Coordinates of C-alpha atoms in Angstrom, one line a residue:
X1 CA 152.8 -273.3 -124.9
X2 CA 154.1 -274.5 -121.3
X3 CA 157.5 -273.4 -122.0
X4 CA 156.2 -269.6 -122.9
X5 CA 154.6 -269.2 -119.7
X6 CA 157.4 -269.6 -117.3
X7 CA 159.8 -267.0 -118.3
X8 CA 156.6 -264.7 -118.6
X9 CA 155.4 -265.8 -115.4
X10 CA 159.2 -265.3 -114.0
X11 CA 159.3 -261.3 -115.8
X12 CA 155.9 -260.6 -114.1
X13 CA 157.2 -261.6 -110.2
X14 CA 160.6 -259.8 -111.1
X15 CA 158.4 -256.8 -111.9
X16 CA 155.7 -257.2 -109.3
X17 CA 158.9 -257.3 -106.6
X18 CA 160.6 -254.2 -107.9
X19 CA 157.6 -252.1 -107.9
X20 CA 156.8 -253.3 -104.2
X21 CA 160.4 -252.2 -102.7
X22 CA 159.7 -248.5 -104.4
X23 CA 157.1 -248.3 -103.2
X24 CA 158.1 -249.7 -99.6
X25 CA 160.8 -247.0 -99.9
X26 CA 158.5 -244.3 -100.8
X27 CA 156.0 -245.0 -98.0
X28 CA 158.8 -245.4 -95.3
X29 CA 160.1 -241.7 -96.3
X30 CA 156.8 -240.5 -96.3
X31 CA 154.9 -241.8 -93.9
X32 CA 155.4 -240.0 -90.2
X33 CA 156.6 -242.3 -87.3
X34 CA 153.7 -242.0 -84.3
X35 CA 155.5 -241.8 -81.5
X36 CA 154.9 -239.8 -78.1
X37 CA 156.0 -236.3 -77.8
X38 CA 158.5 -235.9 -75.3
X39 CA 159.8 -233.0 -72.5
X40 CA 162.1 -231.3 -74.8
X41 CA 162.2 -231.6 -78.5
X42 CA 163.1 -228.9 -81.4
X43 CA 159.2 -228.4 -82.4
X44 CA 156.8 -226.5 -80.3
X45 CA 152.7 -226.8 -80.4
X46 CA 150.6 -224.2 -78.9
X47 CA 147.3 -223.0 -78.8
X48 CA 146.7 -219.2 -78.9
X49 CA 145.4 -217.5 -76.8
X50 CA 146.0 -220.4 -74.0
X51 CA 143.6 -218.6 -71.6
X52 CA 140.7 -215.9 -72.4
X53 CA 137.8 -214.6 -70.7
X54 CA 134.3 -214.3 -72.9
X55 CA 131.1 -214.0 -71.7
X56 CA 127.8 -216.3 -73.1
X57 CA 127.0 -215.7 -76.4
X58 CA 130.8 -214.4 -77.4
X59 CA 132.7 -216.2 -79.9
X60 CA 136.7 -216.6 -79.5
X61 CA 138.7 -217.3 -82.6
X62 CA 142.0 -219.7 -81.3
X63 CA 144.9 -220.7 -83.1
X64 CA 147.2 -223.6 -83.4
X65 CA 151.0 -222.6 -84.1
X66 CA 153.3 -224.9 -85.1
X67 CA 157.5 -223.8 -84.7
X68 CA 159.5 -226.5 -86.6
X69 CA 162.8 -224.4 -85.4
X70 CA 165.2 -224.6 -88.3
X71 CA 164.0 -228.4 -89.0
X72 CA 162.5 -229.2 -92.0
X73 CA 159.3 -231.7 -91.0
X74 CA 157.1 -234.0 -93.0
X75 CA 154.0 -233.9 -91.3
X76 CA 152.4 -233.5 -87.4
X77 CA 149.2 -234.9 -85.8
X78 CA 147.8 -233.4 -82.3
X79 CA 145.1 -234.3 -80.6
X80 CA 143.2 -232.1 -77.8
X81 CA 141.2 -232.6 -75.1
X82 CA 138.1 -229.7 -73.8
X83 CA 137.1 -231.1 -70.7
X84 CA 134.4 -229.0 -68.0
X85 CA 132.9 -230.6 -64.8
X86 CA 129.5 -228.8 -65.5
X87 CA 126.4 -231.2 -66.6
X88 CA 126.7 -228.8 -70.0
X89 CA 129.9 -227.4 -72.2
X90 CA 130.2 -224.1 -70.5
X91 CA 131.6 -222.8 -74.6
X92 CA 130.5 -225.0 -77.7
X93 CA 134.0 -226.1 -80.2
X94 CA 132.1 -224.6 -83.7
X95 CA 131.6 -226.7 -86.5
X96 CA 132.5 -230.8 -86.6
X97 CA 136.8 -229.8 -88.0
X98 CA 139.0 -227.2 -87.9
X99 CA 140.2 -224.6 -90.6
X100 CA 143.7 -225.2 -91.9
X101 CA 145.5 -222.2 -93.1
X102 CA 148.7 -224.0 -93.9
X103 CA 148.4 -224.7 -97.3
X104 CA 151.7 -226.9 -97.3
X105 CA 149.9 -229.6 -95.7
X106 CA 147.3 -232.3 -96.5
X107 CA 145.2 -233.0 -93.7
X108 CA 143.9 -236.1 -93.4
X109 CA 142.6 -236.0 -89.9
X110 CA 140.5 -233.2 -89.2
X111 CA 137.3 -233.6 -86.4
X112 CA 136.0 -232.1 -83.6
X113 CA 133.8 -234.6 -81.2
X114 CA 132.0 -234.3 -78.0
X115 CA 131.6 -237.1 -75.7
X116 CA 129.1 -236.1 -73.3
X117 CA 128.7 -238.8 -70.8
X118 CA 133.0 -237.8 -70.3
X119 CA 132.6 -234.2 -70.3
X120 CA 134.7 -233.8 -72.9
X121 CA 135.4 -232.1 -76.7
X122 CA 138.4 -234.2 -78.8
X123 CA 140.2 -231.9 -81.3
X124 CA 141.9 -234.4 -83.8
X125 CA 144.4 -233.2 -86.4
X126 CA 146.8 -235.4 -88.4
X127 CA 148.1 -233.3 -91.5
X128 CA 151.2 -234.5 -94.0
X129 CA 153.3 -232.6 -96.9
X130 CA 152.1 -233.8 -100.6
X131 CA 153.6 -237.1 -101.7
X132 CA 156.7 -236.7 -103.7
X133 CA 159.9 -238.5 -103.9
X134 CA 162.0 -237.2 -103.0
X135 CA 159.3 -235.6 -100.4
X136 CA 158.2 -232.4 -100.2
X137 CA 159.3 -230.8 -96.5
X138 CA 157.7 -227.8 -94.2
X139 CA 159.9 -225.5 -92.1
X140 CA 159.0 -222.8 -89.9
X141 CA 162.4 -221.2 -89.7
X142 CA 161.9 -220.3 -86.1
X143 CA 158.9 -218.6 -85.9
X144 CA 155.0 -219.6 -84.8
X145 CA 152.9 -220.4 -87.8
X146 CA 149.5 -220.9 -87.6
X147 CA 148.4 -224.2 -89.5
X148 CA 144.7 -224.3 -88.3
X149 CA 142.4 -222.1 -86.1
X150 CA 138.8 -222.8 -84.3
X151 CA 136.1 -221.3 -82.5
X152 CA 134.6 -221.4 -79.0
X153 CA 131.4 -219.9 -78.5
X154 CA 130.5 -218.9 -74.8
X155 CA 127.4 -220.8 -73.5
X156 CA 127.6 -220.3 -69.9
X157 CA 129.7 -219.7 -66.8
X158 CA 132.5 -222.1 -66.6
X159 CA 135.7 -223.4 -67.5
X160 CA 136.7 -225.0 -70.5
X161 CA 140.4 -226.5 -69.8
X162 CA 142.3 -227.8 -72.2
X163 CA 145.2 -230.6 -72.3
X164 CA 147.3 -232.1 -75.3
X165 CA 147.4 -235.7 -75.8
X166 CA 151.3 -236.2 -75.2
X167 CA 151.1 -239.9 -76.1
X168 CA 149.7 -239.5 -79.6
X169 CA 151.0 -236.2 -80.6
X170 CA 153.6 -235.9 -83.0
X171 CA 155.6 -233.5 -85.0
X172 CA 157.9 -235.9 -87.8
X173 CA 161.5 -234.8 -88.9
X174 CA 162.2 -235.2 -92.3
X175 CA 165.5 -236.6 -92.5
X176 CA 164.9 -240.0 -90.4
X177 CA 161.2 -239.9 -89.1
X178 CA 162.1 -239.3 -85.5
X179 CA 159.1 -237.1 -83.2
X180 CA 160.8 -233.9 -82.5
X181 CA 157.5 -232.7 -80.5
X182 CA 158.4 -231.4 -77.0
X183 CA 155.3 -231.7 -74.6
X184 CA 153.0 -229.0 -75.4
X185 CA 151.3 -226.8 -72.5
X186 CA 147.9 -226.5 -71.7
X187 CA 145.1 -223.7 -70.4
X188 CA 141.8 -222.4 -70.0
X189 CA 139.0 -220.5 -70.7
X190 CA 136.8 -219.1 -68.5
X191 CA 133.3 -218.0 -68.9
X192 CA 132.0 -215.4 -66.8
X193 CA 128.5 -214.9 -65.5
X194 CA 128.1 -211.0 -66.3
X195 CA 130.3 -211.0 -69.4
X196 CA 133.7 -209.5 -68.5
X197 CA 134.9 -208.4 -65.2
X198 CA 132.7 -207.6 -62.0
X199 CA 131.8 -204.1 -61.3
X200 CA 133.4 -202.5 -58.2
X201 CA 131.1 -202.6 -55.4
X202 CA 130.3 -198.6 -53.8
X203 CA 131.5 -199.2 -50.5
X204 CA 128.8 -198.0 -47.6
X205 CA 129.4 -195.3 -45.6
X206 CA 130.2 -196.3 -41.6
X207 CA 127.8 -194.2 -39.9
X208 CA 129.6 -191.8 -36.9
X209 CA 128.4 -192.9 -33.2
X210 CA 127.2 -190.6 -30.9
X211 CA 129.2 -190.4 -27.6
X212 CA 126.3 -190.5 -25.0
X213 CA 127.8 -189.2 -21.6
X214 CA 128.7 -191.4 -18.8
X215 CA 126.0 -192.6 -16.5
X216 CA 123.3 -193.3 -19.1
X217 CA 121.2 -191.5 -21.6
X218 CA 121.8 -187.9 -23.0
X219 CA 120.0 -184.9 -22.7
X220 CA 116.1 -184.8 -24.0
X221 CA 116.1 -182.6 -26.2
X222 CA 113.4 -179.6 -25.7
X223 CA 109.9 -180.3 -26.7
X224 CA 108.9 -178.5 -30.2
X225 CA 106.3 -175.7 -29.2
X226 CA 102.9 -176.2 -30.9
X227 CA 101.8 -173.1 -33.0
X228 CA 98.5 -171.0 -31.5
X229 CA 95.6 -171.3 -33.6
X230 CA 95.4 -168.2 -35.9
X231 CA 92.1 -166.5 -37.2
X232 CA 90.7 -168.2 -40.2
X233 CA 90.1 -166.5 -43.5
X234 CA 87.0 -165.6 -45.3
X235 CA 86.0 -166.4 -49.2
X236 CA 89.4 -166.1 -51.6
X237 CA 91.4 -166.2 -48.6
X238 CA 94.6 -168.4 -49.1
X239 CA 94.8 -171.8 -47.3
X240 CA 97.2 -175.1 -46.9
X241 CA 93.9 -177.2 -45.4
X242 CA 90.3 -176.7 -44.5
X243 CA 91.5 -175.5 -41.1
X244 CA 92.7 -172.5 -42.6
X245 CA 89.0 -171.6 -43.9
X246 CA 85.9 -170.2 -41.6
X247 CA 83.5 -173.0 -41.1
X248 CA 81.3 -172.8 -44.0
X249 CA 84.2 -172.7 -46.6
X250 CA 87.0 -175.3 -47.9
X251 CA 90.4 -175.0 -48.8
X252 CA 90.7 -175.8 -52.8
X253 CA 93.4 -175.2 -54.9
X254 CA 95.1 -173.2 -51.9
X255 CA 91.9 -170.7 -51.5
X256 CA 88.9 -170.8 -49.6
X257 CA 86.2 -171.5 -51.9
X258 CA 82.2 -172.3 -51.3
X259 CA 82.1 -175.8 -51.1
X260 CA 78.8 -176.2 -53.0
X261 CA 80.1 -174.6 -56.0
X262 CA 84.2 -174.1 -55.6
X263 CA 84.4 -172.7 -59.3
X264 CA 83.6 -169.7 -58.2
X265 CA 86.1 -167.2 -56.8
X266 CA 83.2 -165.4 -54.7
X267 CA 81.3 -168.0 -53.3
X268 CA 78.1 -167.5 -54.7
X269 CA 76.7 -170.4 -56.1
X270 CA 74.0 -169.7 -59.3
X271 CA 70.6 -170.8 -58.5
X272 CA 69.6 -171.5 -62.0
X273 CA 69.1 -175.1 -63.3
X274 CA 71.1 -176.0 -65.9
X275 CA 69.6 -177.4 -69.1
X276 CA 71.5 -181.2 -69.4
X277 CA 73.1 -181.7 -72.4
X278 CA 71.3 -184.3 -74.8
X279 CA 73.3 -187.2 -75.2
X280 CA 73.5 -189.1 -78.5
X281 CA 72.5 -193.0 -78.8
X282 CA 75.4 -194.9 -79.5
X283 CA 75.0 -197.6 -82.5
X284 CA 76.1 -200.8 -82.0
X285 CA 78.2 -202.0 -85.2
X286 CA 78.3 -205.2 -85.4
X287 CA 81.3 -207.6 -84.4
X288 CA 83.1 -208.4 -88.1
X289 CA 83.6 -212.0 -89.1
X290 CA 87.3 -212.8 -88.6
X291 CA 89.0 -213.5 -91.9
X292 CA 90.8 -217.1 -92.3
X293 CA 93.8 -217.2 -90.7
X294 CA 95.3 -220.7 -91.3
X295 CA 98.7 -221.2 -90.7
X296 CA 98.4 -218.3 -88.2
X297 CA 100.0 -219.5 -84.9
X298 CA 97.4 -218.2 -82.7
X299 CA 93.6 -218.4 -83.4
X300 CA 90.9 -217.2 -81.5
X301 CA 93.1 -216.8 -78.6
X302 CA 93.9 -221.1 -79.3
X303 CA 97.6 -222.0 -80.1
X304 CA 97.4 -223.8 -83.5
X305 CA 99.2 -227.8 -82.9
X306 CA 102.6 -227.3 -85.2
X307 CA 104.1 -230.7 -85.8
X308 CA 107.2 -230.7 -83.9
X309 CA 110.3 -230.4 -87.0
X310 CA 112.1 -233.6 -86.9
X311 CA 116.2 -232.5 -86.8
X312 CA 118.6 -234.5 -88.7
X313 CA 121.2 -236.4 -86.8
X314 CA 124.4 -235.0 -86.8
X315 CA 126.4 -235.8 -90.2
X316 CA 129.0 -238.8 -88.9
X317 CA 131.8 -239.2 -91.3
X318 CA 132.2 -242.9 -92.5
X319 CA 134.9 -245.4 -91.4
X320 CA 137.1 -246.1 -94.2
X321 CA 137.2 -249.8 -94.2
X322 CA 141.1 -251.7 -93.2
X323 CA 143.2 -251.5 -96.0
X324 CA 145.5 -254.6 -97.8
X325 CA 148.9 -254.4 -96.3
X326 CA 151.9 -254.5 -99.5
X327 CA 152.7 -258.3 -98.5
X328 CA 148.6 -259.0 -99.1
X329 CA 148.1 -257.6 -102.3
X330 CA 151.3 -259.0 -103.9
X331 CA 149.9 -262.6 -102.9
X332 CA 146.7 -261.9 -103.8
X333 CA 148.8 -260.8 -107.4
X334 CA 150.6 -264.6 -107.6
X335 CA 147.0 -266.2 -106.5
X336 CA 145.5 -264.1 -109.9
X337 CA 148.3 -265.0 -112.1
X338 CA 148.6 -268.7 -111.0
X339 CA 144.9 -269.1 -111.5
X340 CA 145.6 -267.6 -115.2
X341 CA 148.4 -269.9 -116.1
X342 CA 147.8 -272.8 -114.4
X343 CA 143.8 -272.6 -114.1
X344 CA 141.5 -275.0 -116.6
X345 CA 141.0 -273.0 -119.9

């Protein structure tokens, strides 16, 4: 039975070696190479618009272009730093990743973060063509494409400026894996106070100076005469004050009228006592019974205690755990199969 189990034992590691190298091959062809993006290179990364003005409470759509040149690529990762200097984000990055709109990638990296005690949002994006072999390529054939976009929403005034991480940015060329990612540029947004531009102030006119003559002062002007007293008007006689009005009258509605009854346009008050006018008892109606109001956030002129709404921490996406390298899984393979052979039955 001892004999059998060699050769199959033998056909097994033969088998278990081949299918390693494949896919050793495979991965090397696939995988991109993560090195730093350099001055020059034949790829280009850029964020679009690199500098806008919005005002609190407007949201800016931006986009991130990728140009491969004429170079057909396998896959890019950038990451992106937001920083401000304020205590708060002057603009808030939306959502926790970013939309990709390339569909010839898989993006396996996609997460916006804040670090707070830094000052700081971290745009991370590491995105790869579908596995194939041989592999499947992307190429831009010169122009900008947009592979992702994001939004900033204005909170207050500040700048947000932002940088790309040079040192772990990469854009990987298909035929040998190299980084063909030149340095990317940077920029900033800026948001204003008053939402847009500031108004043009009206200048203020200079007023002209008078040129007094030499030796002092200028000439007093003549004193204003003061009008003579005219003769005052009788009953219906028109007025501008009481002064205008013999003694025993006043001036109302701009005629002179019999101060004890000024109704009347010839000064003669009626000596007949008016009959008052009965009045009518009011009735008190009684104050109605509010109705319940539970639930009602005010109550009796009391604020109602609401329990304060506990808010859900912010979703954190799992750390996958370290996976086996090639090497461990193929000894873990010859542990399994000596234990079968070998092992006590």
């Amino acid at each position: 039975m001892r004999k059998l189990t060699l050769p199959i034992a033998l056909s097994l590691l033969v088998l278990t070696l081949g299918l390693a190298a494949g896919l050793w091959l495979v991965r090397e062809r696939q995988l991109p190479e993560k090195k730093a993006a350099g001055p020059t290179g034949a790829a280009t990364f850029k964020l679009t618009p690199s500098s806008a003005s919005l005002a609190p409470g407007d949201t800016l759509t931006i986009s991130g272009q990728l140009n491969t040149g004429s170079t057909p690529v396998l896959g890019y990762q950038v990451i992106v730093n937001f920083t401000y200097s304020d205590s708060s984000a002057p603009a808030d990055l939306q959502g926790i990743s970013a939309h990709v709109t390339e569909p010839a990638f898989n993006c396996l990296t996609n997460r916006i973060t804040q670090d707070t005690s830094a000052k700081k949002y971290t745009l991370t994006l590491g995105c790869l063509t579908p596995i194939a072999n041989p592999p499947n390529t992307f190429n831009s054939q010169g122009s900008d494409t947009t592979v992702f976009t994001f939004d900033i929403k204005g909170a207050h005034a500040g700048n947000l400026t932002f940088s790309f991480d040079n040192s772990n940015s990469y854009v990987t060329q298909a035929s040998d894996g190299q980084d063909i990612l030149a340095n990317p540029a940077g920029g900033t947004y800026t948001v204003t106070a008053g939402g847009g531009s500031s108004p043009t102030p009206t200048p203020t006119p200079t007023p002209t100076p008078t040129t007094l003559p030499v030796g002092g002062a200028g000439p007093t002007p003549p004193p204003t005469p003061t009008p003579a007293a005219g003769p005052t008007n009788a009953c219906g006689g028109t007025c501008g004050s009481n002064s205008n009005c013999n003694s025993s009258l006043t001036c109302y509605a701009g005629y002179c009228r019999n101060p004890a009854c000024i109704t009347q346009t010839n000064c003669i008050c009626a000596s007949s006592t008016p009959t008052p006018t009965p009045r009518a008892t009011p009735r008190i109606s009684p104050t109605p019974t509010p109705a319940s109001t539970t639930g009602n956030p005010f109550l009796g002129g009391q604020k109602v205690y609401q329990p304060p709404v506990s808010v859900p921490p912010l979703y954190q996406p799992p750390v996958p755990a370290p996976k086996l390298t090639l090497w461990d899984k193929i000894l873990n393979f010859f542990v399994s199969l000596w234990r079968a052979i070998f092992g006590p039955h």
